[in-house]
Amino acid sequence: MGPAFYILCSLLLVNSAFAEVTNVNVYEFCSAVLADSTAKSPKVPKLGVCNPAACRGRTGRKGSRGDNGKDGMVGQKGDPGIQGPKGEPADSRQVSALEEKVRMLEEKLDKRFDLIPKLLYCSMGMKNYEIQTNAITSSSDYDIMHSPYFGRLDAIDERSLLDRELTDSESWRKSVGAWCPKPKDPVPTNEWIQIDLGSSMSVGGIVTQGRPVTVKNDQHWVETYKVSCGTTADNMEFISEDGVDKIFTGNSDNNSKVIGMFPQSKTCRYVRIYPRTYNEYPCMRLELIRGECHDLF
């Protein structure tokens, strides 16, 4: 192998230092040729093989990432944990103390609850006008001043608000603060005032008042009455007790409120009150009590 080969290797070595060669190792190529030539021609002086640390070529580019391996098998379910020890039974003294605290709390709640008038949250809407005027009807009325929609609990005689005598035309447009049926002597027991609740609701009882005191000092109130109710106006039944129609106790003066509770709450849309006995004339004011409040009275 002549000088030309050595010159060629030298040129390759110089060019490889500046060329973008990635997969060709010039040193190894030259060393391999020299080694092969030395083995075939004993006249060629044996040259040392390149130091791999010095003549190693550039590292090749990183290959693309391989596919992910398959998921491994799910491990076996572990053994259940050891059950904890059973708790000790409650101390009877602790139970008694807790019951006493509950009782005291209930008493406090009852006292605070009693501070609110029951009728404030148990009324169904006669007094506060939640029940509309056109939902209150009657079999008859004495005149327009005694219309059924004036028969609301705590209604007042509007004529008493003025400090002068009213003319007949003025009085005619005022409410006497109660419902009174058509004048008859005696008033028949089939007269009634009816409330339409708009939908079926639970009703627990009735609160009644007489006619408010007037300038003429009329003493008109209902002493006893009966009640019927139903989900339709054509299918109403009297409230009964022990198999007979219940006679409710009414008023004994003009303004006292008397509560008449049903034996049990009834689901009604229509409620009718029939005056039975009365003082002077059967005039009344009233309110209905919610069935949910039945046990509070």
CSV table of C-alpha atoms in Angstrom, one decimal:
chain,number,residue,atom,x,y,z
A,1,MET,CA,0.0,0.0,0.0
A,2,GLY,CA,1.7,3.2,-1.2
A,3,PRO,CA,2.0,6.8,-0.1
A,4,ALA,CA,-1.2,7.7,-2.0
A,5,PHE,CA,-3.2,5.7,0.5
A,6,TYR,CA,-1.8,7.5,3.5
A,7,ILE,CA,-2.4,10.8,1.8
A,8,LEU,CA,-6.0,9.8,1.1
A,9,CYS,CA,-6.5,8.8,4.7
A,10,SER,CA,-5.1,12.1,5.9
A,11,LEU,CA,-7.5,14.0,3.7
A,12,LEU,CA,-10.4,12.0,4.9
A,13,LEU,CA,-9.5,12.6,8.5
A,14,VAL,CA,-9.3,16.3,7.9
A,15,ASN,CA,-12.6,16.5,6.0
A,16,SER,CA,-14.4,14.3,8.5
A,17,ALA,CA,-13.6,16.9,11.2
A,18,PHE,CA,-15.7,19.5,9.3
A,19,ALA,CA,-18.2,17.3,7.4
A,20,GLU,CA,-21.7,16.4,8.6
A,21,VAL,CA,-20.8,12.7,8.8
A,22,THR,CA,-22.9,10.6,11.2
A,23,ASN,CA,-22.5,7.0,10.2
A,24,VAL,CA,-18.9,6.7,8.8
A,25,ASN,CA,-15.9,6.3,11.1
A,26,VAL,CA,-12.9,7.2,9.1
A,27,TYR,CA,-10.4,6.1,11.7
A,28,GLU,CA,-11.9,2.7,11.9
A,29,PHE,CA,-12.0,2.4,8.1
A,30,CYS,CA,-8.3,3.4,7.7
A,31,SER,CA,-7.2,1.2,10.6
A,32,ALA,CA,-9.1,-1.8,9.2
A,33,VAL,CA,-7.5,-1.3,5.8
A,34,LEU,CA,-4.0,-0.9,7.3
A,35,ALA,CA,-4.5,-4.0,9.4
A,36,ASP,CA,-5.6,-6.0,6.5
A,37,SER,CA,-2.8,-4.8,4.3
A,38,THR,CA,-0.2,-5.6,7.0
A,39,ALA,CA,-1.6,-9.1,7.3
A,40,LYS,CA,-1.2,-9.7,3.5
A,41,SER,CA,2.0,-7.8,2.9
A,42,PRO,CA,4.7,-8.3,5.5
A,43,LYS,CA,6.6,-5.5,3.9
A,44,VAL,CA,4.2,-2.9,5.0
A,45,PRO,CA,5.0,-1.7,8.4
A,46,LYS,CA,2.4,-2.5,11.0
A,47,LEU,CA,0.6,0.6,12.2
A,48,GLY,CA,-1.2,0.9,15.5
A,49,VAL,CA,-5.0,0.6,15.5
A,50,CYS,CA,-6.8,3.8,16.3
A,51,ASN,CA,-7.7,4.3,19.9
A,52,PRO,CA,-11.5,3.8,20.1
A,53,ALA,CA,-11.9,6.6,22.6
A,54,ALA,CA,-10.2,9.0,20.2
A,55,CYS,CA,-11.4,7.9,16.8
A,56,ARG,CA,-15.0,7.0,17.7
A,57,GLY,CA,-17.5,8.5,15.3
A,58,ARG,CA,-20.5,10.8,16.2
A,59,THR,CA,-23.5,9.2,18.0
A,60,GLY,CA,-26.4,8.5,15.6
A,61,ARG,CA,-29.8,10.2,15.9
A,62,LYS,CA,-32.2,9.0,18.4
A,63,GLY,CA,-34.8,6.7,17.0
A,64,SER,CA,-38.6,7.2,17.3
A,65,ARG,CA,-40.3,6.0,20.4
A,66,GLY,CA,-41.7,2.5,20.4
A,67,ASP,CA,-45.3,1.6,21.2
A,68,ASN,CA,-46.4,1.4,24.8
A,69,GLY,CA,-46.4,-2.0,26.3
A,70,LYS,CA,-49.6,-3.8,27.2
A,71,ASP,CA,-51.1,-3.2,30.7
A,72,GLY,CA,-50.2,-5.7,33.3
A,73,MET,CA,-52.6,-8.0,34.9
A,74,VAL,CA,-54.8,-6.7,37.8
A,75,GLY,CA,-53.4,-7.8,41.1
A,76,GLN,CA,-55.4,-10.1,43.4
A,77,LYS,CA,-57.8,-8.6,45.9
A,78,GLY,CA,-56.3,-8.2,49.3
A,79,ASP,CA,-57.6,-9.9,52.4
A,80,PRO,CA,-60.2,-8.0,54.4
A,81,GLY,CA,-59.0,-6.1,57.3
A,82,ILE,CA,-59.4,-7.2,60.8
A,83,GLN,CA,-62.7,-6.2,62.4
A,84,GLY,CA,-62.4,-3.7,65.2
A,85,PRO,CA,-63.5,-4.6,68.7
A,86,LYS,CA,-67.2,-4.2,69.6
A,87,GLY,CA,-68.0,-0.9,71.4
A,88,GLU,CA,-69.0,-0.9,75.0
A,89,PRO,CA,-72.7,-0.4,75.8
A,90,ALA,CA,-73.7,3.1,76.7
A,91,ASP,CA,-73.6,4.1,80.3
A,92,SER,CA,-77.2,4.4,81.6
A,93,ARG,CA,-76.2,7.6,83.3
A,94,GLN,CA,-75.1,9.1,80.1
A,95,VAL,CA,-78.3,8.1,78.4
A,96,SER,CA,-80.4,9.7,81.2
A,97,ALA,CA,-78.3,12.9,81.0
A,98,LEU,CA,-78.9,13.1,77.2
A,99,GLU,CA,-82.6,12.5,77.5
A,100,GLU,CA,-82.8,15.3,80.1
A,101,LYS,CA,-81.0,17.7,77.8
A,102,VAL,CA,-83.4,16.8,75.0
A,103,ARG,CA,-86.4,17.4,77.3
A,104,MET,CA,-85.1,20.8,78.4
A,105,LEU,CA,-84.5,21.8,74.8
A,106,GLU,CA,-88.0,20.8,73.8
A,107,GLU,CA,-89.4,22.9,76.7
A,108,LYS,CA,-87.4,25.9,75.6
A,109,LEU,CA,-88.7,25.5,72.0
A,110,ASP,CA,-92.3,25.1,73.2
A,111,LYS,CA,-92.0,28.3,75.3
A,112,ARG,CA,-90.6,30.3,72.3
A,113,PHE,CA,-93.3,28.7,70.1
A,114,ASP,CA,-96.0,29.8,72.5
A,115,LEU,CA,-94.8,33.4,72.2
A,116,ILE,CA,-96.2,33.4,68.7
A,117,PRO,CA,-100.0,33.5,68.6
A,118,LYS,CA,-101.1,30.1,67.2
A,119,LEU,CA,-103.7,31.7,64.9
A,120,LEU,CA,-101.0,33.7,63.3
A,121,TYR,CA,-99.5,30.6,61.6
A,122,CYS,CA,-102.4,28.3,61.7
A,123,SER,CA,-105.0,30.5,60.0
A,124,MET,CA,-106.0,29.6,56.4
A,125,GLY,CA,-106.6,33.1,55.1
A,126,MET,CA,-109.9,34.6,56.1
A,127,LYS,CA,-108.5,37.3,58.3
A,128,ASN,CA,-105.5,38.2,56.1
A,129,TYR,CA,-107.4,38.1,52.8
A,130,GLU,CA,-105.5,35.2,51.3
A,131,ILE,CA,-108.9,33.8,50.7
A,132,GLN,CA,-110.3,36.0,48.1
A,133,THR,CA,-113.7,37.9,48.3
A,134,ASN,CA,-115.3,35.9,45.5
A,135,ALA,CA,-114.4,32.6,47.3
A,136,ILE,CA,-116.8,33.5,50.2
A,137,THR,CA,-120.5,32.9,49.5
A,138,SER,CA,-123.7,32.3,51.4
A,139,SER,CA,-127.2,30.9,51.0
A,140,SER,CA,-128.4,34.5,51.6
A,141,ASP,CA,-127.5,37.8,53.3
A,142,TYR,CA,-129.4,40.5,55.2
A,143,ASP,CA,-128.2,43.1,52.7
A,144,ILE,CA,-125.0,44.2,50.9
A,145,MET,CA,-123.6,45.5,54.2
A,146,HIS,CA,-123.9,42.0,55.7
A,147,SER,CA,-122.4,40.2,52.7
A,148,PRO,CA,-120.6,36.9,53.4
A,149,TYR,CA,-117.2,38.3,52.4
A,150,PHE,CA,-117.5,40.7,55.4
A,151,GLY,CA,-117.6,37.7,57.8
A,152,ARG,CA,-113.8,37.6,58.3
A,153,LEU,CA,-112.3,37.1,61.8
A,154,ASP,CA,-111.6,40.5,63.5
A,155,ALA,CA,-113.5,42.4,60.8
A,156,ILE,CA,-114.8,45.8,62.1
A,157,ASP,CA,-117.9,47.8,61.6
A,158,GLU,CA,-116.7,50.4,59.1
A,159,ARG,CA,-119.4,52.8,60.2
A,160,SER,CA,-117.8,53.1,63.6
A,161,LEU,CA,-114.6,54.6,62.1
A,162,LEU,CA,-116.3,57.9,61.5
A,163,ASP,CA,-117.2,60.4,64.2
A,164,ARG,CA,-120.5,61.5,62.7
A,165,GLU,CA,-123.8,60.0,61.8
A,166,LEU,CA,-123.9,58.5,58.3
A,167,THR,CA,-126.6,59.1,55.8
A,168,ASP,CA,-128.5,56.2,54.5
A,169,SER,CA,-126.7,56.2,51.2
A,170,GLU,CA,-123.3,56.3,53.0
A,171,SER,CA,-124.2,53.5,55.4
A,172,TRP,CA,-125.3,51.4,52.5
A,173,ARG,CA,-121.8,51.2,51.1
A,174,LYS,CA,-120.2,50.3,54.5
A,175,SER,CA,-119.5,46.9,56.0
A,176,VAL,CA,-121.1,46.0,59.4
A,177,GLY,CA,-118.1,43.6,59.9
A,178,ALA,CA,-120.0,40.3,59.9
A,179,TRP,CA,-122.2,38.0,57.8
A,180,CYS,CA,-125.9,37.9,58.6
A,181,PRO,CA,-128.4,35.9,56.6
A,182,LYS,CA,-131.7,37.1,55.2
A,183,PRO,CA,-134.1,38.4,57.8
A,184,LYS,CA,-136.6,35.8,58.9
A,185,ASP,CA,-138.3,35.0,62.1
A,186,PRO,CA,-137.1,32.6,63.1
A,187,VAL,CA,-134.1,32.2,60.9
A,188,PRO,CA,-134.1,28.7,59.4
A,189,THR,CA,-131.3,26.3,60.3
A,190,ASN,CA,-130.4,25.7,56.6
A,191,GLU,CA,-128.8,29.1,56.1
A,192,TRP,CA,-125.0,28.8,55.6
A,193,ILE,CA,-121.8,30.7,54.8
A,194,GLN,CA,-119.3,28.8,52.6
A,195,ILE,CA,-115.5,29.2,52.0
A,196,ASP,CA,-113.9,27.9,48.8
A,197,LEU,CA,-110.2,27.1,49.5
A,198,GLY,CA,-109.4,26.8,45.8
A,199,SER,CA,-108.1,23.3,46.1
A,200,SER,CA,-108.4,20.4,48.6
A,201,MET,CA,-106.6,21.1,51.9
A,202,SER,CA,-106.4,19.8,55.3
A,203,VAL,CA,-108.8,21.6,57.7
A,204,GLY,CA,-108.6,21.1,61.4
A,205,GLY,CA,-111.2,23.4,62.8
A,206,ILE,CA,-113.0,26.8,62.9
A,207,VAL,CA,-112.6,30.0,65.0
A,208,THR,CA,-115.8,32.1,65.4
A,209,GLN,CA,-116.7,35.6,66.6
A,210,GLY,CA,-120.0,37.5,66.8
A,211,ARG,CA,-120.9,40.7,65.1
A,212,PRO,CA,-118.7,43.6,66.3
A,213,VAL,CA,-120.2,46.1,68.8
A,214,THR,CA,-122.1,48.8,67.0
A,215,VAL,CA,-123.4,52.2,67.9
A,216,LYS,CA,-126.7,50.6,68.4
A,217,ASN,CA,-125.1,48.0,70.7
A,218,ASP,CA,-126.4,45.1,68.7
A,219,GLN,CA,-125.9,41.8,70.5
A,220,HIS,CA,-125.7,39.4,67.5
A,221,TRP,CA,-123.8,36.1,67.6
A,222,VAL,CA,-124.1,32.4,66.8
A,223,GLU,CA,-124.3,30.1,69.9
A,224,THR,CA,-124.1,26.7,68.1
A,225,TYR,CA,-123.5,25.6,64.6
A,226,LYS,CA,-122.8,22.6,62.4
A,227,VAL,CA,-120.1,22.2,59.7
A,228,SER,CA,-119.9,20.3,56.4
A,229,CYS,CA,-117.0,20.0,54.0
A,230,GLY,CA,-116.1,18.2,50.8
A,231,THR,CA,-113.8,18.2,47.8
A,232,THR,CA,-116.8,19.4,45.6
A,233,ALA,CA,-119.7,21.6,46.4
A,234,ASP,CA,-122.1,18.8,45.5
A,235,ASN,CA,-120.5,16.2,47.7
A,236,MET,CA,-120.3,17.5,51.2
A,237,GLU,CA,-120.6,15.7,54.5
A,238,PHE,CA,-121.2,17.0,58.0
A,239,ILE,CA,-118.4,16.8,60.5
A,240,SER,CA,-119.5,13.9,62.8
A,241,GLU,CA,-118.5,12.6,66.2
A,242,ASP,CA,-119.5,9.2,67.5
A,243,GLY,CA,-121.6,8.6,64.4
A,244,VAL,CA,-123.7,11.7,64.7
A,245,ASP,CA,-123.4,15.3,63.3
A,246,LYS,CA,-121.3,17.3,65.7
A,247,ILE,CA,-122.9,20.4,67.2
A,248,PHE,CA,-120.1,23.0,67.7
A,249,THR,CA,-120.2,25.5,70.6
A,250,GLY,CA,-120.1,29.1,69.3
A,251,ASN,CA,-120.0,32.5,71.0
A,252,SER,CA,-121.5,34.1,74.1
A,253,ASP,CA,-120.6,37.7,73.3
A,254,ASN,CA,-119.6,39.9,70.4
A,255,ASN,CA,-115.8,39.8,70.2
A,256,SER,CA,-114.4,36.7,72.0
A,257,LYS,CA,-112.9,34.1,69.8
A,258,VAL,CA,-114.1,30.6,70.3
A,259,ILE,CA,-112.3,27.6,68.7
A,260,GLY,CA,-114.2,24.6,67.4
A,261,MET,CA,-111.8,21.8,66.5
A,262,PHE,CA,-112.9,18.8,64.3
A,263,PRO,CA,-112.5,15.4,65.9
A,264,GLN,CA,-109.8,14.9,63.3
A,265,SER,CA,-108.5,16.9,60.4
A,266,LYS,CA,-110.5,16.7,57.2
A,267,THR,CA,-109.5,17.1,53.6
A,268,CYS,CA,-111.8,19.8,52.1
A,269,ARG,CA,-112.0,22.4,49.4
A,270,TYR,CA,-115.4,23.7,50.4
A,271,VAL,CA,-116.4,24.4,54.0
A,272,ARG,CA,-119.9,25.4,55.1
A,273,ILE,CA,-121.0,26.7,58.5
A,274,TYR,CA,-124.7,26.3,59.4
A,275,PRO,CA,-125.9,28.5,62.4
A,276,ARG,CA,-128.2,26.5,64.6
A,277,THR,CA,-128.9,28.7,67.6
A,278,TYR,CA,-128.1,32.4,68.2
A,279,ASN,CA,-128.5,35.5,70.3
A,280,GLU,CA,-130.9,38.0,68.8
A,281,TYR,CA,-129.7,37.3,65.2
A,282,PRO,CA,-127.2,34.8,63.7
A,283,CYS,CA,-124.3,37.1,62.6
A,284,MET,CA,-120.8,35.8,62.6
A,285,ARG,CA,-117.1,36.3,61.7
A,286,LEU,CA,-114.8,33.3,61.3
A,287,GLU,CA,-111.5,31.8,60.4
A,288,LEU,CA,-110.4,28.3,59.4
A,289,ILE,CA,-107.6,26.4,61.1
A,290,ARG,CA,-105.0,24.3,59.2
A,291,GLY,CA,-105.2,20.6,59.7
A,292,GLU,CA,-101.4,20.6,60.3
A,293,CYS,CA,-102.2,22.6,63.5
A,294,HIS,CA,-104.8,20.2,64.8
A,295,ASP,CA,-102.7,18.9,67.7
A,296,LEU,CA,-101.8,22.4,68.9
A,297,PHE,CA,-105.4,23.3,70.0
